[in-house]
Structures are given as C-alpha cells and as structure tokens.
PDB file of C-alpha atoms in Angstrom:
ATOM      1  CA  PRO A   1      84.104  97.648 116.630  1.00 72.00           C
ATOM      2  CA  TRP A   2      83.585 101.378 117.329  1.00 79.00           C
ATOM      3  CA  VAL A   3      81.583 102.198 114.194  1.00 85.00           C
ATOM      4  CA  PRO A   4      77.855 101.406 114.227  1.00 93.00           C
ATOM      5  CA  ASP A   5      76.736  99.103 111.400  1.00 92.00           C
ATOM      6  CA  ASN A   6      74.784 101.854 109.619  1.00 96.00           C
ATOM      7  CA  VAL A   7      77.688 104.304 109.249  1.00 95.00           C
ATOM      8  CA  ILE A   8      79.453 102.889 106.192  1.00 93.00           C
ATOM      9  CA  PRO A   9      76.278 102.166 104.177  1.00 96.00           C
ATOM     10  CA  ASP A  10      74.885 105.611 105.072  1.00 98.00           C
ATOM     11  CA  LEU A  11      78.152 107.290 104.108  1.00 96.00           C
ATOM     12  CA  THR A  12      78.485 105.457 100.798  1.00 96.00           C
ATOM     13  CA  ARG A  13      74.848 106.250  99.915  1.00 98.00           C
ATOM     14  CA  ALA A  14      75.443 109.943 100.638  1.00 98.00           C
ATOM     15  CA  LEU A  15      78.664 109.993  98.597  1.00 97.00           C
ATOM     16  CA  ASP A  16      77.000 108.165  95.709  1.00 98.00           C
ATOM     17  CA  ALA A  17      74.032 110.561  95.790  1.00 98.00           C
ATOM     18  CA  ALA A  18      76.422 113.520  95.692  1.00 98.00           C
ATOM     19  CA  GLY A  19      78.342 112.068  92.751  1.00 97.00           C
ATOM     20  CA  VAL A  20      81.584 112.056  94.716  1.00 93.00           C
ATOM     21  CA  ALA A  21      84.520 109.974  93.486  1.00 91.00           C
ATOM     22  CA  TYR A  22      85.709 107.932  96.454  1.00 92.00           C
ATOM     23  CA  GLU A  23      87.043 104.599  97.596  1.00 91.00           C
ATOM     24  CA  CYS A  24      85.766 103.135 100.837  1.00 92.00           C
ATOM     25  CA  GLU A  25      88.077 100.453 102.130  1.00 91.00           C
ATOM     26  CA  ILE A  26      87.828  98.465 105.337  1.00 89.00           C
ATOM     27  CA  HIS A  27      91.044  97.181 106.865  1.00 90.00           C
ATOM     28  CA  PRO A  28      90.200  94.035 108.846  1.00 88.00           C
ATOM     29  CA  ASP A  29      91.728  93.588 112.291  1.00 90.00           C
ATOM     30  CA  THR A  30      92.438  97.303 112.691  1.00 93.00           C
ATOM     31  CA  GLU A  31      91.088 100.047 114.890  1.00 92.00           C
ATOM     32  CA  HIS A  32      90.830 103.804 114.483  1.00 89.00           C
ATOM     33  CA  GLY A  33      94.325 105.275 114.340  1.00 91.00           C
ATOM     34  CA  PHE A  34      95.983 102.185 112.845  1.00 95.00           C
ATOM     35  CA  CYS A  35      98.049 104.328 110.442  1.00 96.00           C
ATOM     36  CA  PHE A  36     100.072 106.114 113.101  1.00 96.00           C
ATOM     37  CA  PRO A  37     103.088 104.379 114.681  1.00 96.00           C
ATOM     38  CA  GLN A  38     102.758 106.509 117.825  1.00 96.00           C
ATOM     39  CA  ARG A  39      99.434 104.837 118.657  1.00 95.00           C
ATOM     40  CA  PRO A  40      98.830 101.426 120.208  1.00 95.00           C
ATOM     41  CA  ALA A  41      96.412 100.615 117.348  1.00 95.00           C
ATOM     42  CA  TYR A  42      99.235 100.818 114.757  1.00 97.00           C
ATOM     43  CA  VAL A  43      99.242  97.977 112.195  1.00 97.00           C
ATOM     44  CA  LYS A  44     102.327  98.420 110.036  1.00 97.00           C
ATOM     45  CA  ASP A  45     101.373  96.404 106.939  1.00 96.00           C
ATOM     46  CA  ARG A  46      97.870  97.908 106.718  1.00 96.00           C
ATOM     47  CA  ALA A  47      99.202 101.400 107.438  1.00 97.00           C
ATOM     48  CA  GLU A  48     101.681 101.092 104.574  1.00 97.00           C
ATOM     49  CA  VAL A  49      98.869 100.152 102.181  1.00 95.00           C
ATOM     50  CA  ALA A  50      96.683 103.037 103.361  1.00 95.00           C
ATOM     51  CA  TRP A  51      99.499 105.621 103.222  1.00 96.00           C
ATOM     52  CA  ASP A  52     100.563 104.426  99.767  1.00 97.00           C
ATOM     53  CA  LYS A  53      97.025 104.817  98.423  1.00 95.00           C
ATOM     54  CA  MET A  54      96.636 108.228 100.016  1.00 93.00           C
ATOM     55  CA  MET A  55      99.974 109.511  98.689  1.00 95.00           C
ATOM     56  CA  ARG A  56      99.148 108.267  95.186  1.00 93.00           C
ATOM     57  CA  MET A  57      95.784 110.071  95.416  1.00 90.00           C
ATOM     58  CA  TYR A  58      97.534 113.272  96.555  1.00 91.00           C
ATOM     59  CA  GLU A  59      99.943 112.949  93.643  1.00 92.00           C
ATOM     60  CA  ARG A  60      97.060 112.574  91.168  1.00 88.00           C
ATOM     61  CA  ARG A  61      94.803 115.251  92.637  1.00 86.00           C
ATOM     62  CA  LEU A  62      97.011 117.852  94.274  1.00 89.00           C
ATOM     63  CA  LYS A  63     100.207 117.953  92.249  1.00 81.00           C
ATOM     64  CA  PRO A  64     100.253 121.120  90.131  1.00 77.00           C
ATOM     65  CA  ALA A  65      99.906 120.470  86.423  1.00 70.00           C
ATOM     66  CA  SER A  66     103.108 121.043  84.519  1.00 65.00           C
ATOM     67  CA  ARG A  67     103.024 124.154  82.391  1.00 61.00           C
ATOM     68  CA  SER A  68     104.184 124.122  78.796  1.00 58.00           C
TER      69      SER A  68
END
C-alpha cells in the first residue's frame, strides 16, 4: 500500500532498458520490512522464501570461483 502504482512498472522498464538481470517479485499481504523478525511487518513464510532466493543468488553471484 505504500508504493505508488507507477513504481514497479517504471523500475522494471529502467532495468530492462539497462539490460540488467533481475527478478521482481511481489509478496501479497506483506509490507515493507516483512523479512525481518524484529519488525511488526514480519511474515515468516514469505520471509523464508525471500531469504532463500537471496541466499541462492549470493551463492551463484558472490561465491569465489574454485581455482584449479
């Protein structure tokens, strides 16, 4: 409810135009900060999905390549 309707389409257009690899996912029935258990907006099942995706992305993108 806090994000104006134009934000996501504008953002995805800008990312597409820049050739950025991204995934834009909306988690229904959540608010900003839903991933953090210290916040009233915390939604455990959605947070687990979001953290899992982010950690898998970190593993793919940030893990040093093994050296032979």
